[in-house]
Every structure is written in C-alpha cells, then in structure tokens.
Amino acid sequence: MEKDVAVLGVGAHPWGKFPGKDFVDLAVTAANEAFKDAGMGWKDIQAMVCAETVWSGKSGLYAGQFVSRALGSTGIPAVNIQNGCASGAVALAVAAMMIKSGMCDIALAIGGDVSPEGFLPALAGEDPLSPDSLRFTAIGATNPVHWALDCRRRMEEYGTTETHLAKVKVKNSRYGSSNPLARYRKVFTLEEVLNSAVVCYPLRLYEICATSDGGGAVILSSMDMARRYTSRPVTLAAATLGNLVYGDPTVVIGSHVAYKVNSSVPMASEVVQSSRKAYEKAGIGPEELDFAELPDNSSWHELMYMEALGFCGPGEAEHLLDDGATELGGRLPINVSGGFASFGEAVAAQGLLQVYEIVRQLREQAGPRQVQGAKVGFGQVYGAQGNAGTVIVKR
Amino acid sequence: LTIGLVELPENLKIMGQLTGCKEEDLKIGMDMELVIEKLFEDEEGREVVTWKFGPAQAGKK
C-alpha cells in the first residue's frame, strides 16, 4: 500500500516582470511564503526538487543548487528537473515519490523563472539539426503558430468561433482581476479582446499568454508528519506524468516540423496519458472534480484540453463555455485563478502555481474567487516536446 | 506570412510556409504541391532556399 502524501504548505512570488530580480530571488520568496504557510522553516525540509529554468543560462540548469545555497546550505539533496512548461508538476511528482518511498518525510518542490520578453526563442539557438531551430529559420513558426494551426482545424471541425476564443479570455480575466498574484488584473470585454491585434490568425494578442516571471513552492509531507503541523491536511491524491504517443495529430512545439499521424491516437496524447493515470490513481473521475486549473497558453488550449481531459466529449467544450458551466458557480469552474491569461507563463513555476491555487481553494482561502464547497481540485500542465503532468488534490 | 500544415497521403504532416496564393483563397482540405523557393539571401548574397507549399496546379496532383 502506497503512503498518502499531504500538501503542507504553498507559497508563490507574484507573476509579472521584475527587473533586477533573478530566478533565485523569485524561488526564495516563494519558499519563504510556503514555510510561513506550513508553519515550518527551511531547516525542516529534508529534500528538495527544483524545476530548472532554461532562460537563465547554465546557472538555471543547476537551479536547485543555486536556490538551496540562497536558502542556506543544509546539505539536503537538491534534484534538478527539466520538462519544459510541465517542470513544476514533474518536480511535485518527484517530491511526492521521495516521501512515498520513505526517503524523507518532508520535501519541497520549487521553481522560479525569469522569461525572455516576447516570443519564447528556440532553445537550440542556431543548431541546424535541431527541429526547434528549423521551425524558426525555415518556416518562421513561433509557438502561437502551432496553436493557431490546430485552432483553425478546430474551427472547421467543430464550429468554434472567434467569439468563443474571446469568451475564454473574458472569463479568465474576471477571476484574475481579484487574484493578488496575477500579472494582469484588468477585466476585459468581448469587444476589447476581439479588437486586439491578430498575432497568428485566429489567435489575438489578448488570447495568448504573456511570458512572465514568477515563482512557486509546495511543501509535501507524509501524513504522520502532517498531523504534527495541522489538524486538517489536504491530500495529494495524484501527481502523474505523461509523454507524447507516436501518431499524435497535435502540432507539437519543438519536436518536429514533419510528423506521422495515426487516427487512433488522440490529440494532446501526453495529457491524455497523465490525466487518465491521475484519475485511476486518485480513484476520482473527471465528473467528480470541483474545479480545474488548465494551461491556457491560448484560448484554444482551454477548449481543447477540456476534451483531452475527458471533461466533455469532442466539440462540446464551446457548449459548456456558452452555458456558463466553466464559470464560478457553474458545474466545473475552470481557471478561477485567472489562468495563464492573467498570469502569463513562467515556465518552471506554473505547475506549482496551479497547486498553490488548488490548495488555497480547498482551504477556502480564495476570497472572491472561492469555489463554494470545493473538495477536489485538478491541475494540468504540458511542456514542449510533448510531456505533461497532472495533479489532483483533495480535502 | 502564411504558414500551413500539409498532409501527405501517407498520413505525414509537414509544416511550411504557403506561397502562390492569397490567404483568403486558402481552404482546409485543398490540394497543395511542394515549391522550392527563396527564403532569404545570406551575407554573401547567396540564395538560401526552403520548402514551401502552393496550390496544386490543374491537371497535376
């Protein structure tokens, strides 16, 4: 029988642009918030798993060593994780494994990131053999191009309209407006979104997440240890991982410019993999979730992921959106944190930010964004090259 | 700049720039063909070419 794992504390540095602060500063702030939240200190942490940042040079690849040194070199293990935009969730999953295995009783999953301005560039630089450079040099395909291609097909197949895409942003901006951690607090109207510049048709400026700086930290512990700190610990019901399946029809960022499609493989297969494992592990199906945090890198993502995650059938996401089912008070509120639409992405930290929101919701600490009576929260992130992490937390 | 995804009969999808066609005339499902075209000139004035796709010419598929 696997040991249960508790989420003892969560912390975050606000999302935005903070000239003069590096990823270590952001991670340390998040860690200190998490220590305060859990009622413990850095010296109580027995192991840490740190999401790497690729935007901070080689020091970003040793993020765990930099962050642990800044917190104080206590000698605990510090593992570095690189899974692109899914890194935060992967760090959490590895920290959970450390506790389940008995390696330690208290572990910290952490990540801080300082993103470049504008489009995220190729990681391989000018390497002509890397498909991640090829797509920039030979095609001019920035990340949103990939999303726009799949979104155009969705419009053709399911009748998704530009208004649907704008509605996602309007909904998420309403929640982001009351989230003190969010970078963008403005409540957008449909007209404002629909009149914003086209970045890559059909996706507009306000429908694509910005590149932000931010930090997140989550403290996990064994249940026995958790009871020393709180009488009502929340439980990490699942933290599962997935990877791309051969034949996936999705236009995946960074892995290839030409690829084989197999009609029996679903879109976002990496997310299908991780989420189905999470439902099984938690013994909780998508119909039992009280709210979900999805990676809305663009408005299209939120709609597509609702289906990939089994929240609804193919082509039904727009109906749920139109019916208000994904709003606060609806059947399954989505991105009540404000989502990436209000935060922007901070690659190494966003998976942990989702857990922050989920835990605050489960403890009824979300203020005007509170999902009433929330008992089960869900988080999903995906990373470049096709990898994914799913988190389910329950009260 | 127009970028598209072209599907080959063998279920292979290739991303590439689209050429020889106005954006509003493009339709999902239309027949396309391979075009080799200039991408840019390098510092020594040499043409660097790339793969692109344009609408298939009549009588040819």
GROMACS .gro file of C-alpha atoms in nm:
model
  456
    1MET     CA    1   0.000   0.000   0.000
    2GLU     CA    2   0.140   0.333  -0.110
    3LYS     CA    3   0.176   0.603   0.153
    4ASP     CA    4  -0.050   0.905   0.131
    5VAL     CA    5   0.115   1.242   0.083
    6ALA     CA    6  -0.007   1.569   0.233
    7VAL     CA    7   0.032   1.919   0.093
    8LEU     CA    8   0.150   2.108   0.400
    9GLY     CA    9   0.230   2.449   0.260
   10VAL     CA   10   0.215   2.656  -0.056
   11GLY     CA   11   0.389   2.979  -0.149
   12ALA     CA   12   0.433   3.196  -0.454
   13HIS     CA   13   0.605   3.508  -0.577
   14PRO     CA   14   0.361   3.724  -0.779
   15TRP     CA   15   0.374   3.694  -1.159
   16GLY     CA   16   0.492   3.987  -1.367
   17LYS     CA   17   0.818   4.146  -1.478
   18PHE     CA   18   1.067   4.228  -1.204
   19PRO     CA   19   1.384   4.385  -1.344
   20GLY     CA   20   1.676   4.323  -1.112
   21LYS     CA   21   1.533   4.002  -0.967
   22ASP     CA   22   1.670   3.669  -1.084
   23PHE     CA   23   1.512   3.325  -1.069
   24VAL     CA   24   1.674   3.260  -0.732
   25ASP     CA   25   1.508   3.568  -0.578
   26LEU     CA   26   1.168   3.457  -0.708
   27ALA     CA   27   1.210   3.099  -0.584
   28VAL     CA   28   1.333   3.212  -0.242
   29THR     CA   29   1.032   3.442  -0.194
   30ALA     CA   30   0.800   3.155  -0.289
   31ALA     CA   31   0.982   2.922  -0.049
   32ASN     CA   32   0.960   3.165   0.242
   33GLU     CA   33   0.586   3.207   0.177
   34ALA     CA   34   0.546   2.830   0.178
   35PHE     CA   35   0.742   2.794   0.506
   36LYS     CA   36   0.518   3.056   0.667
   37ASP     CA   37   0.210   2.882   0.529
   38ALA     CA   38   0.318   2.542   0.664
   39GLY     CA   39   0.439   2.677   0.997
   40MET     CA   40   0.792   2.550   0.950
   41GLY     CA   41   1.133   2.666   0.832
   42TRP     CA   42   1.393   2.576   0.571
   43LYS     CA   43   1.576   2.359   0.826
   44ASP     CA   44   1.272   2.130   0.845
   45ILE     CA   45   1.298   2.048   0.473
   46GLN     CA   46   1.469   1.713   0.415
   47ALA     CA   47   1.490   1.713   0.035
   48MET     CA   48   1.412   1.949  -0.249
   49VAL     CA   49   1.319   1.912  -0.613
   50CYS     CA   50   1.374   2.222  -0.821
   51ALA     CA   51   1.239   2.296  -1.169
   52GLU     CA   52   1.521   2.420  -1.391
   53THR     CA   53   1.494   2.740  -1.588
   54VAL     CA   54   1.645   2.745  -1.934
   55TRP     CA   55   1.627   3.126  -1.963
   56SER     CA   56   1.896   3.194  -1.703
   57GLY     CA   57   2.196   3.038  -1.872
   58LYS     CA   58   2.380   2.744  -1.725
   59SER     CA   59   2.305   2.855  -1.369
   60GLY     CA   60   1.938   2.785  -1.449
   61LEU     CA   61   2.025   2.421  -1.513
   62TYR     CA   62   2.161   2.397  -1.157
   63ALA     CA   63   1.862   2.580  -1.016
   64GLY     CA   64   1.838   2.351  -0.713
   65GLN     CA   65   2.196   2.424  -0.610
   66PHE     CA   66   2.153   2.800  -0.654
   67VAL     CA   67   1.824   2.811  -0.465
   68SER     CA   68   1.937   2.582  -0.182
   69ARG     CA   69   2.254   2.788  -0.140
   70ALA     CA   70   2.044   3.105  -0.116
   71LEU     CA   71   1.819   2.943   0.145
   72GLY     CA   72   2.119   2.812   0.338
   73SER     CA   73   2.337   2.512   0.257
   74THR     CA   74   2.199   2.250   0.490
   75GLY     CA   75   2.326   1.956   0.285
   76ILE     CA   76   1.988   1.815   0.180
   77PRO     CA   77   1.955   1.658  -0.166
   78ALA     CA   78   1.852   1.901  -0.441
   79VAL     CA   79   1.730   1.740  -0.764
   80ASN     CA   80   1.700   1.945  -1.084
   81ILE     CA   81   1.409   1.884  -1.320
   82GLN     CA   82   1.374   1.990  -1.683
   83ASN     CA   83   1.041   1.913  -1.851
   84GLY     CA   84   0.970   2.246  -2.014
   85CYS     CA   85   0.643   2.407  -1.909
   86ALA     CA   86   0.545   2.090  -1.722
   87SER     CA   87   0.853   2.109  -1.496
   88GLY     CA   88   0.664   2.236  -1.188
   89ALA     CA   89   0.424   1.942  -1.191
   90VAL     CA   90   0.709   1.699  -1.255
   91ALA     CA   91   0.906   1.844  -0.961
   92LEU     CA   92   0.597   1.793  -0.745
   93ALA     CA   93   0.556   1.433  -0.863
   94VAL     CA   94   0.922   1.355  -0.787
   95ALA     CA   95   0.897   1.516  -0.442
   96ALA     CA   96   0.591   1.300  -0.375
   97MET     CA   97   0.784   0.989  -0.478
   98MET     CA   98   1.059   1.078  -0.229
   99ILE     CA   99   0.803   1.072   0.050
  100LYS     CA  100   0.620   0.762  -0.073
  101SER     CA  101   0.949   0.574  -0.095
  102GLY     CA  102   1.036   0.661   0.263
  103MET     CA  103   1.343   0.858   0.157
  104CYS     CA  104   1.220   1.155   0.360
  105ASP     CA  105   0.917   1.288   0.546
  106ILE     CA  106   0.918   1.646   0.423
  107ALA     CA  107   1.010   1.757   0.071
  108LEU     CA  108   0.999   2.090  -0.111
  109ALA     CA  109   0.903   2.124  -0.479
  110ILE     CA  110   1.008   2.463  -0.608
  111GLY     CA  111   1.068   2.670  -0.921
  112GLY     CA  112   1.144   3.028  -1.018
  113ASP     CA  113   1.162   3.167  -1.368
  114VAL     CA  114   1.256   3.488  -1.547
  115SER     CA  115   1.123   3.465  -1.903
  116PRO     CA  116   1.250   3.648  -2.209
  117GLU     CA  117   1.025   3.925  -2.347
  118GLY     CA  118   0.804   3.840  -2.644
  119PHE     CA  119   0.804   3.505  -2.821
  120LEU     CA  120   0.996   3.230  -2.647
  121PRO     CA  121   1.300   3.157  -2.868
  122ALA     CA  122   1.443   2.825  -2.986
  123LEU     CA  123   1.646   2.655  -2.716
  124ALA     CA  124   1.897   2.509  -2.957
  125GLY     CA  125   2.000   2.850  -3.087
  126GLU     CA  126   2.132   2.817  -3.441
  127ASP     CA  127   2.186   2.441  -3.437
  128PRO     CA  128   2.069   2.347  -3.789
  129LEU     CA  129   1.996   1.989  -3.689
  130SER     CA  130   1.751   2.085  -3.421
  131PRO     CA  131   1.385   2.090  -3.530
  132ASP     CA  132   1.337   2.361  -3.271
  133SER     CA  133   1.564   2.595  -3.471
  134LEU     CA  134   1.445   2.467  -3.808
  135ARG     CA  135   1.091   2.577  -3.739
  136PHE     CA  136   1.214   2.932  -3.675
  137THR     CA  137   1.468   2.961  -3.957
  138ALA     CA  138   1.295   2.770  -4.237
  139ILE     CA  139   0.931   2.845  -4.154
  140GLY     CA  140   0.910   3.134  -3.909
  141ALA     CA  141   0.691   2.932  -3.676
  142THR     CA  142   0.678   3.086  -3.328
  143ASN     CA  143   0.490   2.894  -3.057
  144PRO     CA  144   0.150   3.055  -3.132
  145VAL     CA  145   0.175   2.937  -3.495
  146HIS     CA  146   0.145   2.579  -3.372
  147TRP     CA  147  -0.161   2.665  -3.163
  148ALA     CA  148  -0.321   2.863  -3.445
  149LEU     CA  149  -0.287   2.572  -3.689
  150ASP     CA  150  -0.472   2.337  -3.457
  151CYS     CA  151  -0.722   2.608  -3.367
  152ARG     CA  152  -0.807   2.668  -3.736
  153ARG     CA  153  -0.879   2.299  -3.775
  154ARG     CA  154  -1.097   2.306  -3.465
  155MET     CA  155  -1.299   2.593  -3.611
  156GLU     CA  156  -1.351   2.392  -3.927
  157GLU     CA  157  -1.445   2.070  -3.747
  158TYR     CA  158  -1.644   2.194  -3.450
  159GLY     CA  159  -1.759   2.541  -3.548
  160THR     CA  160  -1.551   2.721  -3.285
  161THR     CA  161  -1.588   3.096  -3.343
  162GLU     CA  162  -1.365   3.393  -3.272
  163THR     CA  163  -1.622   3.490  -3.009
  164HIS     CA  164  -1.566   3.158  -2.827
  165LEU     CA  165  -1.194   3.229  -2.814
  166ALA     CA  166  -1.254   3.579  -2.681
  167LYS     CA  167  -1.503   3.448  -2.422
  168VAL     CA  168  -1.236   3.229  -2.264
  169LYS     CA  169  -1.017   3.535  -2.207
  170VAL     CA  170  -1.307   3.743  -2.075
  171LYS     CA  171  -1.397   3.469  -1.826
  172ASN     CA  172  -1.042   3.419  -1.702
  173SER     CA  173  -0.975   3.793  -1.677
  174ARG     CA  174  -1.272   3.827  -1.442
  175TYR     CA  175  -1.104   3.590  -1.195
  176GLY     CA  176  -0.751   3.720  -1.246
  177SER     CA  177  -0.876   4.067  -1.154
  178SER     CA  178  -0.916   3.963  -0.790
  179ASN     CA  179  -0.604   3.748  -0.765
  180PRO     CA  180  -0.325   3.942  -0.591
  181LEU     CA  181  -0.062   3.718  -0.756
  182ALA     CA  182  -0.180   3.782  -1.113
  183ARG     CA  183   0.017   4.000  -1.353
  184TYR     CA  184  -0.290   4.132  -1.538
  185ARG     CA  185  -0.585   4.248  -1.324
  186LYS     CA  186  -0.794   4.416  -1.591
  187VAL     CA  187  -1.139   4.273  -1.666
  188PHE     CA  188  -1.162   4.252  -2.045
  189THR     CA  189  -1.478   4.288  -2.252
  190LEU     CA  190  -1.554   4.074  -2.557
  191GLU     CA  191  -1.507   4.381  -2.780
  192GLU     CA  192  -1.165   4.459  -2.636
  193VAL     CA  193  -1.046   4.105  -2.694
  194LEU     CA  194  -1.195   4.082  -3.043
  195ASN     CA  195  -1.038   4.415  -3.136
  196SER     CA  196  -0.691   4.322  -3.012
  197ALA     CA  197  -0.419   4.262  -3.272
  198VAL     CA  198  -0.407   3.931  -3.455
  199VAL     CA  199  -0.082   3.759  -3.359
  200CYS     CA  200  -0.142   3.449  -3.566
  201TYR     CA  201  -0.494   3.411  -3.701
  202PRO     CA  202  -0.728   3.323  -3.539
  203LEU     CA  203  -0.538   3.392  -3.214
  204ARG     CA  204  -0.527   3.750  -3.091
  205LEU     CA  205  -0.291   3.928  -2.855
  206TYR     CA  206  -0.525   3.907  -2.557
  207GLU     CA  207  -0.594   3.540  -2.622
  208ILE     CA  208  -0.229   3.435  -2.592
  209CYS     CA  209  -0.047   3.418  -2.260
  210ALA     CA  210   0.243   3.654  -2.199
  211THR     CA  211   0.593   3.545  -2.096
  212SER     CA  212   0.622   3.630  -1.727
  213ASP     CA  213   0.849   3.599  -1.426
  214GLY     CA  214   0.723   3.415  -1.120
  215GLY     CA  215   0.797   3.161  -0.851
  216GLY     CA  216   0.613   2.878  -0.679
  217ALA     CA  217   0.685   2.643  -0.390
  218VAL     CA  218   0.494   2.349  -0.245
  219ILE     CA  219   0.583   2.157   0.073
  220LEU     CA  220   0.482   1.792   0.080
  221SER     CA  221   0.497   1.555   0.373
  222SER     CA  222   0.394   1.215   0.496
  223MET     CA  223   0.052   1.206   0.665
  224ASP     CA  224   0.208   1.127   1.003
  225MET     CA  225   0.431   1.431   0.978
  226ALA     CA  226   0.143   1.648   0.851
  227ARG     CA  227  -0.060   1.582   1.166
  228ARG     CA  228   0.210   1.750   1.373
  229TYR     CA  229   0.150   2.070   1.182
  230THR     CA  230  -0.223   2.077   1.107
  231SER     CA  231  -0.543   1.903   1.207
  232ARG     CA  232  -0.682   1.934   0.852
  233PRO     CA  233  -0.413   1.846   0.597
  234VAL     CA  234  -0.507   1.837   0.229
  235THR     CA  235  -0.407   1.522   0.043
  236LEU     CA  236  -0.217   1.491  -0.280
  237ALA     CA  237  -0.448   1.237  -0.443
  238ALA     CA  238  -0.237   1.208  -0.759
  239ALA     CA  239   0.068   1.359  -0.927
  240THR     CA  240   0.117   1.175  -1.255
  241LEU     CA  241   0.323   1.224  -1.569
  242GLY     CA  242   0.275   1.158  -1.939
  243ASN     CA  243   0.465   1.171  -2.264
  244LEU     CA  244   0.373   1.205  -2.632
  245VAL     CA  245   0.245   0.895  -2.812
  246TYR     CA  246   0.363   0.824  -3.168
  247GLY     CA  247   0.099   0.931  -3.418
  248ASP     CA  248  -0.043   1.218  -3.208
  249PRO     CA  249  -0.205   1.463  -3.454
  250THR     CA  250  -0.129   1.774  -3.244
  251VAL     CA  251   0.122   2.024  -3.386
  252VAL     CA  252   0.374   1.982  -3.105
  253ILE     CA  253   0.620   2.259  -3.025
  254GLY     CA  254   0.987   2.190  -3.064
  255SER     CA  255   0.990   1.823  -3.152
  256HIS     CA  256   0.940   1.821  -3.528
  257VAL     CA  257   0.821   2.012  -3.834
  258ALA     CA  258   0.703   1.691  -4.005
  259TYR     CA  259   0.536   1.405  -3.829
  260LYS     CA  260   0.332   1.091  -3.875
  261VAL     CA  261  -0.033   1.093  -3.776
  262ASN     CA  262  -0.226   0.789  -3.662
  263SER     CA  263  -0.602   0.840  -3.644
  264SER     CA  264  -0.633   0.612  -3.342
  265VAL     CA  265  -0.412   0.838  -3.128
  266PRO     CA  266  -0.589   1.130  -2.957
  267MET     CA  267  -0.479   1.493  -2.963
  268ALA     CA  268  -0.259   1.600  -2.671
  269SER     CA  269  -0.176   1.234  -2.607
  270GLU     CA  270   0.074   1.329  -2.335
  271VAL     CA  271  -0.208   1.497  -2.142
  272VAL     CA  272  -0.442   1.204  -2.203
  273GLN     CA  273  -0.170   0.976  -2.062
  274SER     CA  274  -0.105   1.175  -1.746
  275SER     CA  275  -0.469   1.259  -1.671
  276ARG     CA  276  -0.604   0.904  -1.709
  277LYS     CA  277  -0.332   0.779  -1.476
  278ALA     CA  278  -0.429   1.052  -1.229
  279TYR     CA  279  -0.799   0.960  -1.235
  280GLU     CA  280  -0.707   0.597  -1.175
  281LYS     CA  281  -0.455   0.670  -0.902
  282ALA     CA  282  -0.689   0.907  -0.717
  283GLY     CA  283  -0.999   0.696  -0.773
  284ILE     CA  284  -1.158   1.023  -0.881
  285GLY     CA  285  -1.308   1.071  -1.228
  286PRO     CA  286  -1.340   1.396  -1.421
  287GLU     CA  287  -1.709   1.419  -1.322
  288GLU     CA  288  -1.608   1.437  -0.955
  289LEU     CA  289  -1.379   1.739  -0.987
  290ASP     CA  290  -1.499   2.062  -0.825
  291PHE     CA  291  -1.272   2.292  -1.028
  292ALA     CA  292  -0.976   2.270  -1.264
  293GLU     CA  293  -0.669   2.476  -1.349
  294LEU     CA  294  -0.574   2.425  -1.716
  295PRO     CA  295  -0.277   2.558  -1.914
  296ASP     CA  296  -0.449   2.828  -2.121
  297ASN     CA  297  -0.140   2.926  -2.317
  298SER     CA  298  -0.406   3.044  -2.560
  299SER     CA  299  -0.785   3.041  -2.551
  300TRP     CA  300  -0.776   2.744  -2.785
  301HIS     CA  301  -0.587   2.539  -2.525
  302GLU     CA  302  -0.859   2.572  -2.264
  303LEU     CA  303  -1.123   2.440  -2.505
  304MET     CA  304  -0.909   2.158  -2.644
  305TYR     CA  305  -0.787   2.044  -2.301
  306MET     CA  306  -1.140   2.021  -2.164
  307GLU     CA  307  -1.192   1.743  -2.417
  308ALA     CA  308  -0.847   1.582  -2.389
  309LEU     CA  309  -0.902   1.558  -2.013
  310GLY     CA  310  -1.241   1.394  -2.054
  311PHE     CA  311  -1.440   1.683  -1.903
  312CYS     CA  312  -1.665   1.662  -2.210
  313GLY     CA  313  -1.685   1.497  -2.550
  314PRO     CA  314  -1.520   1.617  -2.871
  315GLY     CA  315  -1.661   1.951  -2.986
  316GLU     CA  316  -1.855   2.006  -2.664
  317ALA     CA  317  -1.621   2.249  -2.489
  318GLU     CA  318  -1.779   2.553  -2.656
  319HIS     CA  319  -2.125   2.446  -2.534
  320LEU     CA  320  -2.001   2.428  -2.175
  321LEU     CA  321  -1.839   2.769  -2.216
  322ASP     CA  322  -2.157   2.918  -2.366
  323ASP     CA  323  -2.371   2.763  -2.090
  324GLY     CA  324  -2.151   2.910  -1.816
  325ALA     CA  325  -2.057   2.563  -1.688
  326THR     CA  326  -1.690   2.664  -1.664
  327GLU     CA  327  -1.760   2.985  -1.472
  328LEU     CA  328  -1.750   3.027  -1.096
  329GLY     CA  329  -2.081   2.879  -0.979
  330GLY     CA  330  -2.100   2.651  -1.284
  331ARG     CA  331  -2.069   2.275  -1.296
  332LEU     CA  332  -1.688   2.277  -1.338
  333PRO     CA  333  -1.523   2.618  -1.293
  334ILE     CA  334  -1.204   2.639  -1.499
  335ASN     CA  335  -0.910   2.867  -1.426
  336VAL     CA  336  -1.063   3.053  -1.134
  337SER     CA  337  -0.707   3.168  -1.056
  338GLY     CA  338  -0.730   3.376  -1.374
  339GLY     CA  339  -0.523   3.119  -1.562
  340PHE     CA  340  -0.223   3.190  -1.780
  341ALA     CA  341  -0.444   3.456  -1.942
  342SER     CA  342  -0.400   3.665  -1.625
  343PHE     CA  343  -0.058   3.537  -1.517
  344GLY     CA  344   0.136   3.467  -1.831
  345GLU     CA  345   0.366   3.170  -1.827
  346ALA     CA  346   0.667   3.136  -1.603
  347VAL     CA  347   0.782   2.801  -1.732
  348ALA     CA  348   0.948   2.647  -1.426
  349ALA     CA  349   0.691   2.773  -1.178
  350GLN     CA  350   0.345   2.749  -1.335
  351GLY     CA  351   0.274   2.388  -1.238
  352LEU     CA  352   0.340   2.485  -0.877
  353LEU     CA  353   0.127   2.798  -0.906
  354GLN     CA  354  -0.166   2.573  -1.002
  355VAL     CA  355  -0.114   2.371  -0.686
  356TYR     CA  356  -0.100   2.695  -0.486
  357GLU     CA  357  -0.441   2.794  -0.622
  358ILE     CA  358  -0.590   2.448  -0.572
  359VAL     CA  359  -0.478   2.428  -0.209
  360ARG     CA  360  -0.599   2.781  -0.130
  361GLN     CA  361  -0.937   2.690  -0.281
  362LEU     CA  362  -0.962   2.366  -0.083
  363ARG     CA  363  -0.885   2.557   0.236
  364GLU     CA  364  -1.147   2.819   0.144
  365GLN     CA  365  -0.886   3.095   0.130
  366ALA     CA  366  -0.960   3.214  -0.223
  367GLY     CA  367  -1.170   3.518  -0.133
  368PRO     CA  368  -1.398   3.645  -0.411
  369ARG     CA  369  -1.278   3.363  -0.637
  370GLN     CA  370  -1.380   3.090  -0.391
  371VAL     CA  371  -1.539   2.778  -0.540
  372GLN     CA  372  -1.804   2.706  -0.279
  373GLY     CA  373  -1.764   2.372  -0.101
  374ALA     CA  374  -1.465   2.269  -0.314
  375LYS     CA  375  -1.331   1.929  -0.209
  376VAL     CA  376  -1.137   1.814  -0.515
  377GLY     CA  377  -0.911   2.034  -0.728
  378PHE     CA  378  -0.737   1.948  -1.052
  379GLY     CA  379  -0.427   2.092  -1.221
  380GLN     CA  380  -0.280   2.020  -1.562
  381VAL     CA  381   0.032   2.147  -1.734
  382TYR     CA  382   0.209   2.040  -2.051
  383GLY     CA  383   0.557   2.110  -2.179
  384ALA     CA  384   0.737   2.148  -2.509
  385GLN     CA  385   0.832   1.832  -2.699
  386GLY     CA  386   0.517   1.665  -2.564
  387ASN     CA  387   0.527   1.598  -2.191
  388ALA     CA  388   0.269   1.655  -1.921
  389GLY     CA  389   0.190   1.649  -1.551
  390THR     CA  390  -0.149   1.613  -1.380
  391VAL     CA  391  -0.217   1.693  -1.015
  392ILE     CA  392  -0.528   1.610  -0.812
  393VAL     CA  393  -0.555   1.744  -0.458
  394LYS     CA  394  -0.843   1.666  -0.221
  395ARG     CA  395  -0.962   1.781   0.117
  396LEU     CA  396   0.348   3.533  -4.378
  397THR     CA  397   0.117   3.236  -4.414
  398ILE     CA  398   0.205   2.903  -4.255
  399GLY     CA  399   0.015   2.581  -4.308
  400LEU     CA  400   0.014   2.215  -4.227
  401VAL     CA  401   0.013   1.989  -4.533
  402GLU     CA  402  -0.088   1.625  -4.508
  403LEU     CA  403   0.068   1.367  -4.740
  404PRO     CA  404  -0.125   1.056  -4.847
  405GLU     CA  405   0.098   0.852  -4.613
  406ASN     CA  406  -0.050   1.039  -4.312
  407LEU     CA  407   0.258   1.252  -4.275
  408LYS     CA  408   0.203   1.617  -4.179
  409ILE     CA  409   0.457   1.883  -4.272
  410MET     CA  410   0.456   2.242  -4.152
  411GLY     CA  411   0.571   2.501  -4.401
  412GLN     CA  412   0.522   2.844  -4.547
  413LEU     CA  413   0.245   2.871  -4.805
  414THR     CA  414   0.302   3.055  -5.131
  415GLY     CA  415   0.141   3.137  -5.465
  416CYS     CA  416  -0.199   3.203  -5.317
  417LYS     CA  417  -0.387   3.478  -5.136
  418GLU     CA  418  -0.462   3.397  -4.775
  419GLU     CA  419  -0.838   3.430  -4.828
  420ASP     CA  420  -0.827   3.173  -5.110
  421LEU     CA  421  -0.681   2.903  -4.887
  422LYS     CA  422  -0.920   2.632  -4.775
  423ILE     CA  423  -0.870   2.341  -4.537
  424GLY     CA  424  -0.855   2.026  -4.747
  425MET     CA  425  -0.737   2.185  -5.073
  426ASP     CA  426  -0.469   2.012  -5.284
  427MET     CA  427  -0.120   2.150  -5.242
  428GLU     CA  428   0.216   2.086  -5.402
  429LEU     CA  429   0.578   2.128  -5.300
  430VAL     CA  430   0.751   2.450  -5.406
  431ILE     CA  431   1.121   2.526  -5.351
  432GLU     CA  432   1.156   2.900  -5.302
  433LYS     CA  433   1.395   3.160  -5.176
  434LEU     CA  434   1.386   3.213  -4.802
  435PHE     CA  435   1.649   3.487  -4.780
  436GLU     CA  436   1.989   3.591  -4.912
  437ASP     CA  437   2.285   3.528  -4.687
  438GLU     CA  438   2.556   3.784  -4.612
  439GLU     CA  439   2.742   3.693  -4.932
  440GLY     CA  440   2.433   3.740  -5.147
  441ARG     CA  441   2.366   3.370  -5.196
  442GLU     CA  442   2.008   3.249  -5.203
  443VAL     CA  443   1.901   3.027  -4.917
  444VAL     CA  444   1.602   2.822  -5.031
  445THR     CA  445   1.341   2.633  -4.829
  446TRP     CA  446   1.043   2.407  -4.880
  447LYS     CA  447   0.705   2.575  -4.918
  448PHE     CA  448   0.365   2.465  -5.039
  449GLY     CA  449   0.142   2.622  -5.302
  450PRO     CA  450  -0.195   2.530  -5.452
  451ALA     CA  451  -0.161   2.225  -5.680
  452GLN     CA  452  -0.159   2.323  -6.048
  453ALA     CA  453  -0.452   2.197  -6.261
  454GLY     CA  454  -0.405   1.852  -6.409
  455LYS     CA  455  -0.125   1.774  -6.169
  456LYS     CA  456  -0.153   1.630  -5.824
   0.00000   0.00000   0.00000
